[in-house]
Short mmCIF file of C-alpha atoms in Angstrom, two decimals:
data_model
loop_
_atom_site.label_atom_id
_atom_site.label_comp_id
_atom_site.label_asym_id
_atom_site.label_seq_id
_atom_site.Cartn_x
_atom_site.Cartn_y
_atom_site.Cartn_z
CA MET A 1 114.65 100.61 9.92
CA SER A 2 114.03 97.03 10.04
CA THR A 3 113.24 95.47 13.46
CA PHE A 4 112.95 92.00 15.15
CA TRP A 5 111.10 90.89 18.13
CA PHE A 6 112.90 90.57 21.26
CA ASP A 7 110.80 89.01 24.16
CA GLY A 8 107.89 91.07 22.68
CA HIS A 9 109.61 94.48 22.15
CA GLU A 10 110.69 95.68 18.81
CA VAL A 11 114.53 95.98 18.25
CA PRO A 12 116.08 98.13 15.44
CA PHE A 13 118.87 96.77 13.56
CA ARG A 14 120.99 97.66 10.53
CA PRO A 15 121.19 95.61 7.49
CA GLY A 16 123.75 92.72 8.21
CA ALA A 17 123.85 93.34 11.82
CA THR A 18 123.70 90.06 13.92
CA ILE A 19 121.19 89.75 16.70
CA GLY A 20 123.76 90.35 19.23
CA ALA A 21 125.08 93.44 17.88
CA ALA A 22 121.44 94.74 17.47
CA LEU A 23 120.69 93.83 21.12
CA LEU A 24 123.84 95.56 22.46
CA ALA A 25 123.13 98.73 20.35
CA SER A 26 119.91 98.77 21.97
CA GLY A 27 121.42 98.54 25.34
CA ILE A 28 120.50 95.12 26.36
CA ARG A 29 123.53 93.28 27.46
CA SER A 30 121.95 90.13 28.69
CA TRP A 31 119.73 87.59 27.26
CA ARG A 32 120.43 84.13 28.81
CA THR A 33 120.64 82.52 32.42
CA THR A 34 123.17 80.04 33.16
CA ARG A 35 122.11 76.29 33.58
CA GLY A 36 123.31 76.12 37.12
CA GLN A 37 122.85 79.26 39.01
CA GLY A 38 120.67 81.16 36.66
CA ARG A 39 123.40 83.98 36.30
CA PRO A 40 123.02 86.57 33.39
CA ARG A 41 124.71 86.18 30.08
CA GLY A 42 125.21 88.10 26.88
CA VAL A 43 127.73 88.53 24.34
CA PHE A 44 131.25 87.48 25.53
CA CYS A 45 133.68 86.17 22.98
CA GLY A 46 131.57 88.04 20.03
CA ILE A 47 133.08 85.34 17.41
CA GLY A 48 131.07 82.36 18.19
CA VAL A 49 133.47 80.44 20.19
CA CYS A 50 132.12 80.90 23.89
CA PHE A 51 128.32 79.88 23.59
CA ASP A 52 127.64 82.54 26.34
CA CYS A 53 125.24 84.80 24.15
CA LEU A 54 122.92 81.91 23.37
CA ALA A 55 119.13 82.79 22.52
CA THR A 56 116.03 81.17 21.35
CA VAL A 57 115.43 82.29 17.74
CA ASP A 58 112.12 81.35 16.02
CA GLY A 59 111.79 78.77 18.50
CA ARG A 60 115.20 77.00 18.20
CA PRO A 61 116.96 77.51 21.24
CA ASN A 62 120.77 77.77 21.75
CA GLN A 63 121.48 79.91 18.64
CA ARG A 64 124.53 81.99 19.07
CA ALA A 65 123.23 85.81 18.96
CA CYS A 66 126.77 87.00 17.85
CA LEU A 67 126.81 84.97 14.69
CA THR A 68 123.07 84.96 13.71
CA PRO A 69 122.13 87.77 11.30
CA ALA A 70 119.07 89.80 12.36
CA ARG A 71 116.06 89.55 10.02
CA ASP A 72 112.91 91.55 9.72
CA GLY A 73 110.33 89.98 12.11
CA MET A 74 112.16 87.72 13.70
CA ASP A 75 110.96 86.35 16.90
CA VAL A 76 114.05 86.51 19.39
CA ARG A 77 113.63 85.38 23.01
CA SER A 78 115.80 85.19 26.12
CA GLN A 79 116.62 81.77 27.21
CA GLU A 80 116.76 80.20 30.54
CA GLY A 81 118.92 77.18 31.43
CA THR A 82 119.13 74.79 28.49
CA GLY A 83 116.72 76.28 26.56
CA HIS A 84 114.80 72.84 26.40
CA GLY A 85 112.21 73.65 28.83
CA GLU A 86 109.75 71.63 26.77
CA PHE A 87 111.58 68.37 28.23
CA ALA A 88 111.86 69.31 31.86
CA GLY A 89 109.68 67.95 34.42
CA MET B 1 160.24 71.73 29.12
CA PRO B 2 159.18 68.75 30.66
CA GLU B 3 156.90 69.26 33.79
CA VAL B 4 157.66 67.65 37.23
CA LEU B 5 154.88 67.07 39.67
CA GLY B 6 156.46 65.88 42.89
CA PRO B 7 154.84 63.93 45.74
CA VAL B 8 152.07 65.66 47.13
CA GLY B 9 153.21 67.11 50.58
CA GLY B 10 156.32 64.95 50.30
CA ARG B 11 160.02 65.81 50.24
CA GLN B 12 161.08 67.13 46.89
CA SER B 13 164.90 67.63 47.90
CA GLY B 14 167.69 65.25 48.16
CA GLU B 15 166.33 62.51 46.44
CA ARG B 16 166.49 64.14 43.06
CA THR B 17 169.43 63.10 40.87
CA VAL B 18 168.24 62.53 37.35
CA ARG B 19 166.33 65.87 36.32
CA GLY B 20 163.28 65.72 38.60
CA VAL B 21 163.21 61.82 38.84
CA SER B 22 164.19 60.13 42.18
CA ALA B 23 167.43 58.35 41.72
CA SER B 24 166.18 54.63 41.24
CA PRO B 25 162.13 54.23 41.64
CA ASP B 26 161.09 50.80 42.28
CA VAL B 27 158.96 50.88 39.28
CA VAL B 28 158.34 53.40 36.07
CA ILE B 29 155.07 53.46 34.66
CA ILE B 30 155.01 54.53 31.12
CA GLY B 31 151.66 56.21 30.31
CA ALA B 32 149.74 58.95 32.36
CA GLY B 33 146.44 57.84 31.13
CA MET B 34 143.63 56.06 32.84
CA VAL B 35 145.57 52.84 33.14
CA GLY B 36 149.06 53.98 34.16
CA ALA B 37 147.29 56.34 36.89
CA ALA B 38 145.57 53.36 38.37
CA CYS B 39 148.83 51.16 38.14
CA ALA B 40 150.61 54.15 39.76
CA SER B 41 147.89 54.60 42.66
CA TYR B 42 147.81 50.67 43.76
CA ALA B 43 151.87 50.51 43.46
CA ALA B 44 152.23 53.73 45.53
CA ARG B 45 149.59 52.38 48.10
CA ALA B 46 151.57 48.99 48.11
CA GLY B 47 154.62 51.14 49.39
CA LEU B 48 156.63 51.02 46.07
CA THR B 49 158.35 54.21 44.85
CA VAL B 50 156.71 55.13 41.73
CA THR B 51 157.65 57.43 38.87
CA VAL B 52 155.13 57.90 36.06
CA VAL B 53 156.37 59.33 32.76
CA ASP B 54 154.23 60.21 29.40
CA ARG B 55 155.75 61.69 26.49
CA GLY B 56 152.82 64.35 26.28
CA PRO B 57 150.48 65.76 29.07
CA ILE B 58 148.50 63.27 31.02
CA VAL B 59 145.33 61.76 29.75
CA ALA B 60 146.26 62.83 26.46
CA GLY B 61 145.57 59.53 24.66
CA SER B 62 142.54 57.66 24.59
CA THR B 63 141.59 58.37 28.38
CA GLY B 64 140.73 61.72 26.89
CA ALA B 65 138.82 60.47 24.13
CA GLY B 66 136.18 58.20 25.42
CA GLU B 67 132.85 58.03 27.56
CA GLY B 68 133.99 56.69 30.84
CA ASN B 69 132.34 53.59 30.74
CA ILE B 70 132.81 50.85 33.70
CA LEU B 71 130.78 48.14 32.26
CA VAL B 72 129.88 44.75 33.09
CA SER B 73 126.74 44.45 30.58
CA ASP B 74 128.82 44.16 27.47
CA LYS B 75 131.09 41.39 28.56
CA GLU B 76 130.47 37.69 27.60
CA PRO B 77 131.47 35.28 29.97
CA GLY B 78 135.17 34.79 30.16
CA PRO B 79 138.34 36.33 31.40
CA GLU B 80 137.44 39.92 30.65
CA LEU B 81 134.19 39.64 32.37
CA GLU B 82 136.01 38.38 35.43
CA LEU B 83 138.60 41.37 34.95
CA ALA B 84 135.44 43.66 34.86
CA LEU B 85 133.76 42.31 37.80
CA LEU B 86 136.91 42.73 39.77
CA SER B 87 137.11 46.35 38.43
CA GLN B 88 133.66 47.36 39.18
CA ARG B 89 134.21 46.29 42.65
CA LEU B 90 137.51 48.09 42.94
CA TRP B 91 135.82 51.48 41.43
CA THR B 92 133.03 51.12 43.95
CA GLU B 93 135.76 51.09 46.63
CA LEU B 94 137.87 53.97 45.07
CA GLY B 95 134.54 55.93 45.00
CA GLU B 96 134.01 55.23 48.80
CA GLU B 97 137.88 56.22 49.53
CA LEU B 98 138.38 59.39 47.15
CA ASP B 99 135.95 61.96 46.42
CA PRO B 100 133.48 60.49 43.72
CA ALA B 101 131.88 63.67 42.97
CA SER B 102 135.39 64.87 42.00
CA PHE B 103 135.47 62.51 39.08
CA GLU B 104 131.70 62.22 38.47
CA LEU B 105 131.49 58.64 39.47
CA GLU B 106 127.72 57.79 38.91
CA PRO B 107 126.29 54.18 39.57
CA LYS B 108 123.78 54.89 36.76
CA GLY B 109 123.52 51.29 35.58
CA GLY B 110 123.22 50.35 31.92
CA LEU B 111 119.85 49.29 30.08
CA VAL B 112 120.27 47.32 27.03
CA VAL B 113 117.43 47.70 24.79
CA ALA B 114 116.39 45.37 21.61
CA GLU B 115 114.09 46.29 18.60
CA THR B 116 113.17 42.75 17.95
CA LEU B 117 111.99 39.78 19.91
CA ASP B 118 114.88 37.63 18.43
CA GLY B 119 117.35 40.39 19.41
CA LEU B 120 115.68 40.23 22.88
CA ARG B 121 115.69 36.61 23.16
CA SER B 122 119.81 36.77 22.49
CA LEU B 123 120.10 39.48 24.96
CA TYR B 124 118.12 37.59 27.95
CA ASP B 125 120.29 34.33 26.69
CA LEU B 126 123.45 36.56 27.47
CA ALA B 127 122.04 37.68 30.71
CA ILE B 128 121.26 34.36 32.05
CA VAL B 129 125.04 33.25 31.39
CA GLN B 130 126.15 36.53 32.74
CA GLY B 131 124.14 36.04 35.88
CA ALA B 132 125.75 32.75 36.51
CA ARG B 133 129.11 34.42 36.65
CA GLY B 134 127.72 37.02 39.27
CA VAL B 135 126.67 39.72 37.19
CA ARG B 136 123.48 41.33 38.44
CA THR B 137 120.67 41.57 35.65
CA MET B 138 117.18 42.39 35.51
CA ALA B 139 115.05 41.66 32.32
CA VAL B 140 112.62 44.42 31.29
CA ASP B 141 109.73 43.85 29.25
CA ALA B 142 108.33 46.41 26.66
CA GLU B 143 105.77 47.81 29.01
CA SER B 144 108.48 48.17 31.66
CA LEU B 145 110.96 50.24 29.67
CA PRO B 146 109.45 53.71 30.07
CA HIS B 147 109.77 53.16 33.86
CA TYR B 148 113.59 53.34 33.26
CA GLU B 149 113.90 55.64 30.35
CA PRO B 150 110.73 57.67 29.58
CA HIS B 151 112.00 59.03 26.35
CA LEU B 152 113.03 55.78 24.82
CA ALA B 153 111.19 54.89 21.29
CA PRO B 154 107.76 53.29 22.26
CA ASP B 155 108.07 50.13 20.01
CA LEU B 156 111.25 48.51 21.28
CA ALA B 157 110.93 44.87 22.18
CA GLY B 158 112.40 45.39 25.70
CA GLY B 159 115.78 45.07 27.24
CA VAL B 160 117.88 44.19 30.19
CA HIS B 161 118.90 46.48 33.15
CA TYR B 162 122.47 46.14 34.53
CA PRO B 163 122.47 47.87 37.92
CA GLN B 164 126.37 47.58 38.38
CA ASP B 165 127.20 49.36 35.52
CA LEU B 166 129.24 52.79 36.24
CA GLN B 167 130.20 55.91 34.61
CA VAL B 168 132.81 58.24 35.41
CA GLN B 169 134.51 61.53 33.75
CA PRO B 170 137.59 59.50 32.57
CA MET B 171 140.03 62.37 32.68
CA LEU B 172 138.96 63.49 35.92
CA ALA B 173 139.32 59.96 37.07
CA ALA B 174 142.66 59.49 35.73
CA ALA B 175 143.58 62.99 37.28
CA CYS B 176 142.20 61.75 40.69
CA LEU B 177 144.14 58.53 40.84
CA LEU B 178 147.36 60.36 39.77
CA ARG B 179 146.82 62.66 42.69
CA ASP B 180 146.22 59.71 44.99
CA ALA B 181 149.28 58.23 43.72
CA ARG B 182 151.10 61.42 44.48
CA ALA B 183 149.75 61.60 47.83
CA HIS B 184 151.63 58.18 48.49
CA GLY B 185 154.78 59.43 47.16
CA ALA B 186 154.72 59.06 43.40
CA GLN B 187 156.09 61.31 40.87
CA VAL B 188 154.62 62.23 37.73
CA ARG B 189 156.73 63.77 34.94
CA THR B 190 155.27 64.72 31.49
CA GLY B 191 157.27 65.34 28.41
CA VAL B 192 159.38 62.27 28.82
CA GLU B 193 159.52 59.61 25.83
CA VAL B 194 160.62 56.16 26.06
CA THR B 195 163.65 55.30 23.72
CA GLY B 196 164.56 52.05 24.88
CA ALA B 197 165.49 49.66 27.57
CA ARG B 198 168.93 48.86 29.13
CA ARG B 199 169.38 45.41 30.32
CA ASP B 200 172.06 43.96 32.69
CA SER B 201 174.33 41.08 31.98
CA ASN B 202 171.57 38.50 32.93
CA GLY B 203 169.26 40.31 30.46
CA ARG B 204 167.19 41.83 33.17
CA LEU B 205 165.99 45.47 33.09
CA ALA B 206 168.16 47.76 34.26
CA ALA B 207 167.43 51.28 33.17
CA LEU B 208 164.60 52.81 30.86
CA LEU B 209 165.92 54.91 28.47
CA THR B 210 164.16 58.16 27.77
CA ASN B 211 164.79 61.38 25.75
CA VAL B 212 165.77 62.95 28.92
CA GLY B 213 168.27 60.41 30.22
CA PRO B 214 168.23 56.92 31.76
CA ILE B 215 166.12 56.25 34.69
CA PRO B 216 167.72 53.43 36.58
CA THR B 217 164.82 50.82 37.60
CA GLU B 218 164.16 47.20 37.80
CA SER B 219 160.75 47.36 36.84
CA VAL B 220 158.73 49.33 34.05
CA VAL B 221 155.04 48.94 33.18
CA ASN B 222 153.83 49.65 29.64
CA ALA B 223 150.42 51.44 30.23
CA THR B 224 150.77 53.17 26.87
CA GLY B 225 147.36 52.17 25.51
CA THR B 226 147.16 52.21 21.78
CA TRP B 227 150.87 53.22 21.59
CA GLY B 228 151.68 49.80 23.57
CA GLY B 229 152.65 48.25 20.66
CA GLU B 230 155.38 50.57 19.47
CA VAL B 231 156.62 51.26 23.34
CA SER B 232 156.69 47.44 23.63
CA ALA B 233 158.92 47.11 20.84
CA ARG B 234 161.04 49.86 21.96
CA LEU B 235 161.39 47.61 25.53
CA GLY B 236 162.24 44.74 23.59
CA ALA B 237 159.17 42.81 24.27
CA PRO B 238 156.50 43.57 21.47
CA VAL B 239 152.93 42.82 21.95
CA PRO B 240 150.66 43.58 19.01
CA VAL B 241 148.35 46.59 19.95
CA LEU B 242 146.44 48.38 17.17
CA PRO B 243 144.10 51.36 16.92
CA ARG B 244 140.54 51.05 16.23
CA ARG B 245 138.89 54.21 15.77
CA GLY B 246 135.55 55.56 17.48
CA PHE B 247 133.68 58.75 17.25
CA VAL B 248 131.55 60.40 19.91
CA LEU B 249 128.88 62.91 18.98
CA VAL B 250 127.99 65.50 21.74
CA THR B 251 124.74 67.25 21.98
CA GLU B 252 123.99 70.69 23.35
CA PRO B 253 123.20 70.50 27.18
CA LEU B 254 119.65 69.33 28.07
CA PRO B 255 117.87 68.90 31.21
CA ARG B 256 118.49 65.28 32.72
CA LEU B 257 116.53 63.03 30.16
CA ILE B 258 118.43 60.01 29.83
CA ARG B 259 119.45 58.36 33.21
CA HIS B 260 121.23 55.04 32.44
CA LYS B 261 123.96 54.09 29.82
CA VAL B 262 121.64 53.05 27.22
CA TYR B 263 122.84 51.09 24.17
CA ALA B 264 121.40 48.78 21.41
CA ALA B 265 121.81 44.87 21.71
CA GLU B 266 124.10 44.74 18.56
CA TYR B 267 126.72 47.02 20.57
CA VAL B 268 127.74 43.63 22.38
CA ALA B 269 128.14 41.84 19.04
CA ASN B 270 130.06 44.88 17.61
CA VAL B 271 132.49 45.04 20.59
CA ALA B 272 133.40 41.42 19.93
CA SER B 273 133.79 41.26 16.36
CA SER B 274 136.67 41.69 14.22
CA GLU B 275 135.62 43.42 11.14
CA GLU B 276 138.08 45.77 9.61
CA GLY B 277 135.22 48.11 8.16
CA LEU B 278 132.87 50.60 10.09
CA GLU B 279 130.46 49.19 12.33
CA THR B 280 128.23 51.23 14.43
CA SER B 281 125.59 50.81 17.10
CA ALA B 282 123.77 53.26 19.37
CA VAL B 283 125.29 54.03 22.80
CA VAL B 284 123.38 56.97 24.49
CA GLU B 285 124.19 58.55 27.69
CA GLY B 286 123.60 61.64 29.65
CA THR B 287 126.39 63.68 31.58
CA ASP B 288 126.64 65.73 34.70
CA SER B 289 126.86 68.76 32.45
CA GLY B 290 123.87 68.14 30.70
CA THR B 291 125.45 67.07 27.19
CA VAL B 292 124.48 63.53 25.86
CA LEU B 293 127.17 61.61 24.50
CA ILE B 294 126.22 59.44 21.33
CA GLY B 295 128.47 56.58 20.20
CA ALA B 296 129.70 54.32 19.14
CA SER B 297 131.76 53.63 15.91
CA ARG B 298 134.40 51.24 15.26
CA GLU B 299 136.72 51.27 12.36
CA ARG B 300 140.11 50.17 11.72
CA VAL B 301 141.93 52.98 9.83
CA GLY B 302 145.05 53.39 11.64
CA PHE B 303 145.75 56.38 13.74
CA ASP B 304 143.83 58.61 10.99
CA ARG B 305 141.98 61.50 12.87
CA THR B 306 140.05 62.83 9.83
CA LEU B 307 136.42 63.64 10.99
CA SER B 308 134.20 61.64 9.07
CA VAL B 309 130.51 63.15 8.78
CA PRO B 310 128.74 59.90 7.36
CA VAL B 311 130.00 58.06 10.48
CA LEU B 312 128.39 61.11 12.55
CA GLN B 313 125.13 60.76 10.61
CA ARG B 314 124.99 57.07 11.14
CA LEU B 315 125.44 57.73 14.80
CA ALA B 316 122.77 60.50 15.08
CA ALA B 317 120.39 58.20 13.09
CA GLN B 318 120.92 55.42 15.47
CA ALA B 319 120.35 57.39 18.74
CA THR B 320 117.32 59.15 17.40
CA ARG B 321 115.99 55.74 16.61
CA LEU B 322 116.17 54.97 20.21
CA PHE B 323 115.27 58.20 21.62
CA PRO B 324 113.21 60.05 19.00
CA MET B 325 113.29 63.42 20.86
CA LEU B 326 116.99 63.74 20.03
CA ALA B 327 115.93 64.64 16.48
CA SER B 328 115.18 68.14 17.80
CA VAL B 329 118.20 68.62 19.40
CA SER B 330 121.56 70.02 18.13
CA ALA B 331 124.74 68.12 18.21
CA ILE B 332 127.21 70.88 19.06
CA ARG B 333 130.76 68.98 18.50
CA ALA B 334 132.24 65.31 17.94
CA TYR B 335 135.42 63.88 19.05
CA ARG B 336 137.38 60.77 18.28
CA GLY B 337 139.94 58.39 19.80
CA PHE B 338 141.66 55.20 19.12
CA ARG B 339 140.74 52.22 21.12
CA PRO B 340 143.77 49.81 21.62
CA TYR B 341 142.93 46.40 20.69
CA CYS B 342 144.77 43.05 20.58
CA PRO B 343 144.03 40.50 17.88
CA ASP B 344 141.92 38.38 20.36
CA HIS B 345 140.15 41.55 21.94
CA LEU B 346 141.75 40.77 25.48
CA PRO B 347 144.33 43.14 27.18
CA VAL B 348 148.06 42.45 27.82
CA ILE B 349 148.51 42.42 31.75
CA GLY B 350 151.43 41.21 33.62
CA ALA B 351 154.99 40.22 33.63
CA ASP B 352 156.90 39.83 30.26
CA PRO B 353 159.54 36.92 30.76
CA ARG B 354 161.28 37.93 27.57
CA VAL B 355 162.66 40.95 29.37
CA PRO B 356 162.57 40.36 33.29
CA GLY B 357 161.26 43.93 34.82
CA VAL B 358 158.95 44.77 32.05
CA TYR B 359 155.19 44.40 32.44
CA HIS B 360 152.58 45.37 30.18
CA ALA B 361 149.00 46.88 31.16
CA CYS B 362 147.58 47.86 27.59
CA GLY B 363 145.40 46.72 24.95
CA HIS B 364 142.01 47.22 26.77
CA GLU B 365 140.27 48.12 23.61
CA GLY B 366 137.18 50.31 24.36
CA ALA B 367 137.04 49.15 28.09
CA GLY B 368 140.27 50.57 29.47
CA ILE B 369 138.47 53.08 31.85
CA GLY B 370 136.47 50.43 33.42
CA LEU B 371 138.97 47.75 33.43
CA SER B 372 141.93 49.89 34.66
CA ALA B 373 141.11 49.51 38.25
CA ALA B 374 141.38 45.82 37.94
CA THR B 375 144.77 46.22 36.01
CA GLY B 376 146.26 48.32 38.48
CA HIS B 377 145.43 46.04 41.02
CA LEU B 378 146.85 43.21 39.35
CA ILE B 379 150.13 44.86 38.18
CA ALA B 380 150.76 46.06 41.95
CA ALA B 381 149.98 42.39 43.07
CA ALA B 382 152.55 41.15 40.42
CA LEU B 383 155.33 44.04 41.19
CA ALA B 384 155.08 42.82 44.86
CA GLY B 385 155.30 39.13 44.28
CA LYS B 386 151.64 38.64 45.51
CA GLU B 387 149.21 36.15 44.13
CA PRO B 388 146.87 37.75 41.72
CA GLU B 389 143.22 38.01 42.59
CA ILE B 390 141.88 36.41 39.87
CA ALA B 391 143.37 34.26 36.93
CA VAL B 392 145.69 36.26 34.55
CA SER B 393 146.72 33.60 32.13
CA ALA B 394 144.36 34.91 29.35
CA PHE B 395 146.01 38.03 29.48
CA SER B 396 149.46 36.85 29.30
CA PRO B 397 152.08 38.59 26.89
CA LEU B 398 153.25 35.41 25.77
CA ARG B 399 150.17 34.25 24.11
CA PHE B 400 151.03 35.99 21.02
CA VAL B 401 154.65 34.43 20.94
CA GLU B 402 153.13 31.19 21.24
CA GLU B 403 150.60 31.92 18.45
CA ALA B 404 153.40 33.03 16.17
CA ALA B 405 155.54 29.92 16.95
#
């Protein structure tokens, strides 16, 4: 089965699955913390509207896990706040 | 079903005779946007009984489609600058009286930047004449720009800092002033569309005619922004107000990177120009929620709401020219609205002698949020028969009549 990387762990996925679906299927429910209070977030609407399930994918922050198809070897990272830590400080 | 919001904590029984509107308010304000809200607040504070009506919900027009600028920096000396200076002072007072956090009032200051030395020279020339009118300005040389905005492109020629420029979240600001008006006894009624005006035998306004029935009153204020032309015609006192479309591009939320309202020197020229075609100049600012707003485009295409990708591309390119780091940032949405402009780019504020009882407060183009406080203040003074705080002849509704004659 194909896999992608999630914070350094291999996550399997079926062809056509989104990152969000694969993470949920692996029992991972949250991969982002909110900007204000650092609260955990994962899939909420599941259809690309709510922007709650954001993740950093191959270095690009703010990608919607529920819409982004998983690809073999992809590097998915959980995201803190805006995901633009490179601008902070 | 029209929604009725009665006075906050006020009596709601007894005085209602015409479907949720007090029998005969001193003044009916048409338009529940920023300008209408400011007129309502100042008029209610002056002790008048006020009813605000709007054909849609509150802040559904241009108030909900802008950036919330309260600027003195983009005004050349003249009547509009005097209005802006008065408004700047009043907004600061409102910030002290009301909860400024509730409408994100931020004394962030403006930073106008020039790409070339020629552009910088014009900018300094403008700052000098603005300074003579009481605008606080500070010349910023190229080396000092990073102290103001560390992410600006390194090859800019310099700029001018305007510490008086403010920003608000316009929808929250309008809601806040409507709440303030209601706390002073005003009523706000949505879903009410003006159809005409009834006049008495002397030609004076006697009642405002609406889709839900007549509202007897001696005074109405046309605060309908871009729709001010149409509404003024229905009132029998037409003023020429037309739409000038603008887009705003919104980025994904970022850490606080941009602290001032930053815009390119060409913006001042574009604001004042009368070009029909598309004009764009970079206006970039951060917001409380982290998103960065990128404007500003101007084009005269009527009320066409079609999204224009080429306009958004130009806005993005110009913003990236000022802030190169934006190139790696995603835009997540865009919105558009219609600035209400008059042929001479000045608003229409004050009584219209053609129909005694009709007042106008519209046509503020892209500056309606900023100029709303002064406009409301002037309208309240006019309704109460008081002297205006500044000269208002340049805003007279009759100036178009005289031109046409």
